[in-house]
Amino acid sequence: IATNGSINKSTSDVTVTLTAIISLGEYTAVKSFDVLVQSFTDSERVNYDKASLSVPSRVDDDFDLDLTGTRGSDITWSSSNTNRIYISGGTAVVDRASTDVTVTLTATISYGDYEATEEFDVIVSGNASGSQYTQSCSFSGYDISLNYRYDQ
């Protein structure tokens, strides 16, 4: 408990002692009070950790994902398109296509009996650096041409 009266919660319950000193002229009275400051509730932890989450809005390479919130919540992730972003532990593994693709990542944040979800839309940048190839051949008097792109 700060001198201005604000309460800073902890991850566990804490007993603090408040001391009041009252003076009038030559008289002084001192009174102490023990106060229990309760730790965060499950929903407070989850909602704080949910609000603290962030992911990049556009990616072209793998990136890290939080698995534990700052207030101790467990965080699990899922992807709407595992062909473009799949989750491996705390890493979002990106597999680029030839064009931009939007993937929704869903975080499930839980602590105790409380759970919440948060969705993030992530654009996986297209791989415009792919190589264009043309293969031509003749077969029984017919000219055949095949065009294709190789995305790296």
PDB file of C-alpha atoms in Angstrom:
ATOM      1  CA  ILE A   1       0.000   0.000   0.000  1.00  0.00           C
ATOM      2  CA  ALA A   2       1.529   3.281  -1.118  1.00  0.00           C
ATOM      3  CA  THR A   3       1.505   6.491   0.932  1.00  0.00           C
ATOM      4  CA  ASN A   4      -1.213   7.871  -1.376  1.00  0.00           C
ATOM      5  CA  GLY A   5      -3.451   4.884  -0.519  1.00  0.00           C
ATOM      6  CA  SER A   6      -3.123   3.015  -3.792  1.00  0.00           C
ATOM      7  CA  ILE A   7      -2.805  -0.753  -3.528  1.00  0.00           C
ATOM      8  CA  ASN A   8      -0.230  -2.703  -5.502  1.00  0.00           C
ATOM      9  CA  LYS A   9      -1.336  -6.316  -5.578  1.00  0.00           C
ATOM     10  CA  SER A  10       1.094  -9.199  -5.561  1.00  0.00           C
ATOM     11  CA  THR A  11       0.980 -12.724  -6.935  1.00  0.00           C
ATOM     12  CA  SER A  12       0.301 -13.955  -3.400  1.00  0.00           C
ATOM     13  CA  ASP A  13      -1.617 -12.604  -0.407  1.00  0.00           C
ATOM     14  CA  VAL A  14       0.438 -10.204   1.745  1.00  0.00           C
ATOM     15  CA  THR A  15      -0.251  -8.826   5.234  1.00  0.00           C
ATOM     16  CA  VAL A  16       0.875  -5.238   5.690  1.00  0.00           C
ATOM     17  CA  THR A  17       0.856  -3.037   8.760  1.00  0.00           C
ATOM     18  CA  LEU A  18      -0.596   0.467   8.536  1.00  0.00           C
ATOM     19  CA  THR A  19       0.440   2.861  11.286  1.00  0.00           C
ATOM     20  CA  ALA A  20      -1.551   5.996  12.096  1.00  0.00           C
ATOM     21  CA  ILE A  21       0.096   8.729  14.158  1.00  0.00           C
ATOM     22  CA  ILE A  22      -2.182  11.445  15.483  1.00  0.00           C
ATOM     23  CA  SER A  23      -0.733  14.465  17.251  1.00  0.00           C
ATOM     24  CA  LEU A  24      -2.394  17.403  18.955  1.00  0.00           C
ATOM     25  CA  GLY A  25      -0.145  19.706  20.893  1.00  0.00           C
ATOM     26  CA  GLU A  26       1.873  17.614  23.301  1.00  0.00           C
ATOM     27  CA  TYR A  27      -0.316  14.536  22.911  1.00  0.00           C
ATOM     28  CA  THR A  28       0.451  11.807  20.404  1.00  0.00           C
ATOM     29  CA  ALA A  29      -1.447   8.608  19.760  1.00  0.00           C
ATOM     30  CA  VAL A  30      -0.172   5.731  17.650  1.00  0.00           C
ATOM     31  CA  LYS A  31      -2.420   2.992  16.308  1.00  0.00           C
ATOM     32  CA  SER A  32      -1.344   0.101  14.043  1.00  0.00           C
ATOM     33  CA  PHE A  33      -3.629  -1.955  11.827  1.00  0.00           C
ATOM     34  CA  ASP A  34      -2.811  -5.210  10.065  1.00  0.00           C
ATOM     35  CA  VAL A  35      -4.390  -5.367   6.615  1.00  0.00           C
ATOM     36  CA  LEU A  36      -4.498  -8.352   4.271  1.00  0.00           C
ATOM     37  CA  VAL A  37      -3.875  -7.341   0.647  1.00  0.00           C
ATOM     38  CA  GLN A  38      -5.291 -10.152  -1.443  1.00  0.00           C
ATOM     39  CA  SER A  39      -3.515 -11.335  -4.576  1.00  0.00           C
ATOM     40  CA  PHE A  40      -5.004 -11.020  -8.036  1.00  0.00           C
ATOM     41  CA  THR A  41      -8.148 -12.989  -8.767  1.00  0.00           C
ATOM     42  CA  ASP A  42      -8.024 -15.484 -11.627  1.00  0.00           C
ATOM     43  CA  SER A  43     -10.016 -13.135 -13.871  1.00  0.00           C
ATOM     44  CA  GLU A  44      -7.780 -10.144 -13.018  1.00  0.00           C
ATOM     45  CA  ARG A  45      -4.692 -12.150 -13.965  1.00  0.00           C
ATOM     46  CA  VAL A  46      -6.187 -13.427 -17.232  1.00  0.00           C
ATOM     47  CA  ASN A  47      -7.614 -10.063 -18.307  1.00  0.00           C
ATOM     48  CA  TYR A  48      -4.330  -8.264 -17.585  1.00  0.00           C
ATOM     49  CA  ASP A  49      -2.305 -10.860 -19.485  1.00  0.00           C
ATOM     50  CA  LYS A  50      -4.823 -10.788 -22.349  1.00  0.00           C
ATOM     51  CA  ALA A  51      -4.505  -7.008 -22.656  1.00  0.00           C
ATOM     52  CA  SER A  52      -0.701  -7.326 -22.676  1.00  0.00           C
ATOM     53  CA  LEU A  53      -0.553  -9.714 -25.647  1.00  0.00           C
ATOM     54  CA  SER A  54       0.636  -8.598 -29.060  1.00  0.00           C
ATOM     55  CA  VAL A  55       1.681 -10.198 -32.318  1.00  0.00           C
ATOM     56  CA  PRO A  56       3.016  -8.586 -35.490  1.00  0.00           C
ATOM     57  CA  SER A  57       0.367  -7.573 -38.036  1.00  0.00           C
ATOM     58  CA  ARG A  58       2.514  -8.578 -41.054  1.00  0.00           C
ATOM     59  CA  VAL A  59       5.178 -11.287 -41.134  1.00  0.00           C
ATOM     60  CA  ASP A  60       7.543 -12.932 -43.558  1.00  0.00           C
ATOM     61  CA  ASP A  61       9.495 -15.006 -41.058  1.00  0.00           C
ATOM     62  CA  ASP A  62       8.948 -17.058 -37.887  1.00  0.00           C
ATOM     63  CA  PHE A  63       8.182 -15.154 -34.676  1.00  0.00           C
ATOM     64  CA  ASP A  64       7.902 -15.820 -30.946  1.00  0.00           C
ATOM     65  CA  LEU A  65       4.645 -16.205 -29.013  1.00  0.00           C
ATOM     66  CA  ASP A  66       4.191 -15.757 -25.260  1.00  0.00           C
ATOM     67  CA  LEU A  67       3.268 -18.981 -23.455  1.00  0.00           C
ATOM     68  CA  THR A  68       3.035 -17.424 -19.969  1.00  0.00           C
ATOM     69  CA  GLY A  69       1.555 -14.038 -19.111  1.00  0.00           C
ATOM     70  CA  THR A  70       3.289 -11.538 -16.840  1.00  0.00           C
ATOM     71  CA  ARG A  71       0.741 -12.324 -14.115  1.00  0.00           C
ATOM     72  CA  GLY A  72       1.182 -16.093 -14.493  1.00  0.00           C
ATOM     73  CA  SER A  73      -1.589 -17.053 -16.913  1.00  0.00           C
ATOM     74  CA  ASP A  74      -1.036 -19.989 -19.251  1.00  0.00           C
ATOM     75  CA  ILE A  75      -1.316 -19.066 -22.951  1.00  0.00           C
ATOM     76  CA  THR A  76      -1.957 -21.522 -25.772  1.00  0.00           C
ATOM     77  CA  TRP A  77      -2.178 -20.627 -29.456  1.00  0.00           C
ATOM     78  CA  SER A  78      -4.005 -21.919 -32.524  1.00  0.00           C
ATOM     79  CA  SER A  79      -3.945 -20.926 -36.194  1.00  0.00           C
ATOM     80  CA  SER A  80      -6.796 -20.666 -38.685  1.00  0.00           C
ATOM     81  CA  ASN A  81      -4.430 -21.746 -41.488  1.00  0.00           C
ATOM     82  CA  THR A  82      -1.708 -24.163 -40.434  1.00  0.00           C
ATOM     83  CA  ASN A  83      -0.395 -24.269 -44.014  1.00  0.00           C
ATOM     84  CA  ARG A  84       0.802 -20.660 -43.602  1.00  0.00           C
ATOM     85  CA  ILE A  85       1.402 -20.364 -39.822  1.00  0.00           C
ATOM     86  CA  TYR A  86       1.658 -23.355 -37.557  1.00  0.00           C
ATOM     87  CA  ILE A  87       2.434 -23.262 -33.870  1.00  0.00           C
ATOM     88  CA  SER A  88       5.449 -25.135 -32.505  1.00  0.00           C
ATOM     89  CA  GLY A  89       5.799 -24.481 -28.787  1.00  0.00           C
ATOM     90  CA  GLY A  90       6.410 -20.761 -28.408  1.00  0.00           C
ATOM     91  CA  THR A  91       7.162 -20.200 -32.092  1.00  0.00           C
ATOM     92  CA  ALA A  92       4.829 -19.290 -34.940  1.00  0.00           C
ATOM     93  CA  VAL A  93       6.399 -21.000 -37.932  1.00  0.00           C
ATOM     94  CA  VAL A  94       5.702 -19.082 -41.150  1.00  0.00           C
ATOM     95  CA  ASP A  95       5.439 -20.721 -44.573  1.00  0.00           C
ATOM     96  CA  ARG A  96       5.006 -18.086 -47.258  1.00  0.00           C
ATOM     97  CA  ALA A  97       2.956 -18.504 -50.426  1.00  0.00           C
ATOM     98  CA  SER A  98       3.230 -16.524 -53.652  1.00  0.00           C
ATOM     99  CA  THR A  99       0.565 -14.016 -52.515  1.00  0.00           C
ATOM    100  CA  ASP A 100      -0.364 -12.373 -49.217  1.00  0.00           C
ATOM    101  CA  VAL A 101      -2.546 -14.521 -46.942  1.00  0.00           C
ATOM    102  CA  THR A 102      -4.376 -13.412 -43.790  1.00  0.00           C
ATOM    103  CA  VAL A 103      -4.236 -15.891 -40.917  1.00  0.00           C
ATOM    104  CA  THR A 104      -6.097 -15.569 -37.611  1.00  0.00           C
ATOM    105  CA  LEU A 105      -4.124 -16.574 -34.530  1.00  0.00           C
ATOM    106  CA  THR A 106      -6.187 -17.295 -31.428  1.00  0.00           C
ATOM    107  CA  ALA A 107      -4.688 -17.030 -27.953  1.00  0.00           C
ATOM    108  CA  THR A 108      -6.416 -18.871 -25.123  1.00  0.00           C
ATOM    109  CA  ILE A 109      -5.404 -17.326 -21.798  1.00  0.00           C
ATOM    110  CA  SER A 110      -6.223 -19.242 -18.607  1.00  0.00           C
ATOM    111  CA  TYR A 111      -5.537 -19.216 -14.905  1.00  0.00           C
ATOM    112  CA  GLY A 112      -7.344 -21.432 -12.413  1.00  0.00           C
ATOM    113  CA  ASP A 113     -10.964 -21.751 -13.524  1.00  0.00           C
ATOM    114  CA  TYR A 114     -11.016 -18.564 -15.625  1.00  0.00           C
ATOM    115  CA  GLU A 115     -10.352 -18.495 -19.372  1.00  0.00           C
ATOM    116  CA  ALA A 116     -10.520 -15.895 -22.148  1.00  0.00           C
ATOM    117  CA  THR A 117      -9.558 -15.750 -25.813  1.00  0.00           C
ATOM    118  CA  GLU A 118      -8.121 -13.069 -28.065  1.00  0.00           C
ATOM    119  CA  GLU A 119      -7.815 -13.152 -31.863  1.00  0.00           C
ATOM    120  CA  PHE A 120      -5.121 -11.528 -33.993  1.00  0.00           C
ATOM    121  CA  ASP A 121      -5.177 -11.203 -37.772  1.00  0.00           C
ATOM    122  CA  VAL A 122      -1.701 -11.636 -39.236  1.00  0.00           C
ATOM    123  CA  ILE A 123      -0.826 -11.069 -42.882  1.00  0.00           C
ATOM    124  CA  VAL A 124       1.743 -13.552 -44.170  1.00  0.00           C
ATOM    125  CA  SER A 125       3.585 -11.628 -46.874  1.00  0.00           C
ATOM    126  CA  GLY A 126       3.603 -13.195 -50.304  1.00  0.00           C
ATOM    127  CA  ASN A 127       6.908 -14.408 -51.633  1.00  0.00           C
ATOM    128  CA  ALA A 128       7.213 -12.162 -54.688  1.00  0.00           C
ATOM    129  CA  SER A 129      10.850 -13.183 -55.020  1.00  0.00           C
ATOM    130  CA  GLY A 130       9.900 -16.565 -56.485  1.00  0.00           C
ATOM    131  CA  SER A 131      11.511 -17.493 -59.794  1.00  0.00           C
ATOM    132  CA  GLN A 132       9.523 -17.714 -63.014  1.00  0.00           C
ATOM    133  CA  TYR A 133      10.439 -20.588 -65.344  1.00  0.00           C
ATOM    134  CA  THR A 134       9.350 -21.523 -68.855  1.00  0.00           C
ATOM    135  CA  GLN A 135       9.955 -24.994 -70.254  1.00  0.00           C
ATOM    136  CA  SER A 136       9.373 -25.608 -73.955  1.00  0.00           C
ATOM    137  CA  CYS A 137       9.514 -28.794 -75.978  1.00  0.00           C
ATOM    138  CA  SER A 138       8.139 -30.354 -79.128  1.00  0.00           C
ATOM    139  CA  PHE A 139       6.174 -33.569 -79.174  1.00  0.00           C
ATOM    140  CA  SER A 140       4.891 -35.212 -82.331  1.00  0.00           C
ATOM    141  CA  GLY A 141       4.957 -31.927 -84.196  1.00  0.00           C
ATOM    142  CA  TYR A 142       3.295 -29.934 -81.406  1.00  0.00           C
ATOM    143  CA  ASP A 143       5.099 -27.183 -79.546  1.00  0.00           C
ATOM    144  CA  ILE A 144       4.393 -27.333 -75.822  1.00  0.00           C
ATOM    145  CA  SER A 145       5.268 -24.551 -73.415  1.00  0.00           C
ATOM    146  CA  LEU A 146       4.922 -24.803 -69.648  1.00  0.00           C
ATOM    147  CA  ASN A 147       5.165 -21.723 -67.422  1.00  0.00           C
ATOM    148  CA  TYR A 148       5.552 -22.113 -63.684  1.00  0.00           C
ATOM    149  CA  ARG A 149       6.770 -20.248 -60.627  1.00  0.00           C
ATOM    150  CA  TYR A 150       9.012 -21.658 -57.971  1.00  0.00           C
ATOM    151  CA  ASP A 151       8.393 -20.000 -54.579  1.00  0.00           C
ATOM    152  CA  GLN A 152      11.293 -20.251 -52.186  1.00  0.00           C
TER     153      GLN A 152
END
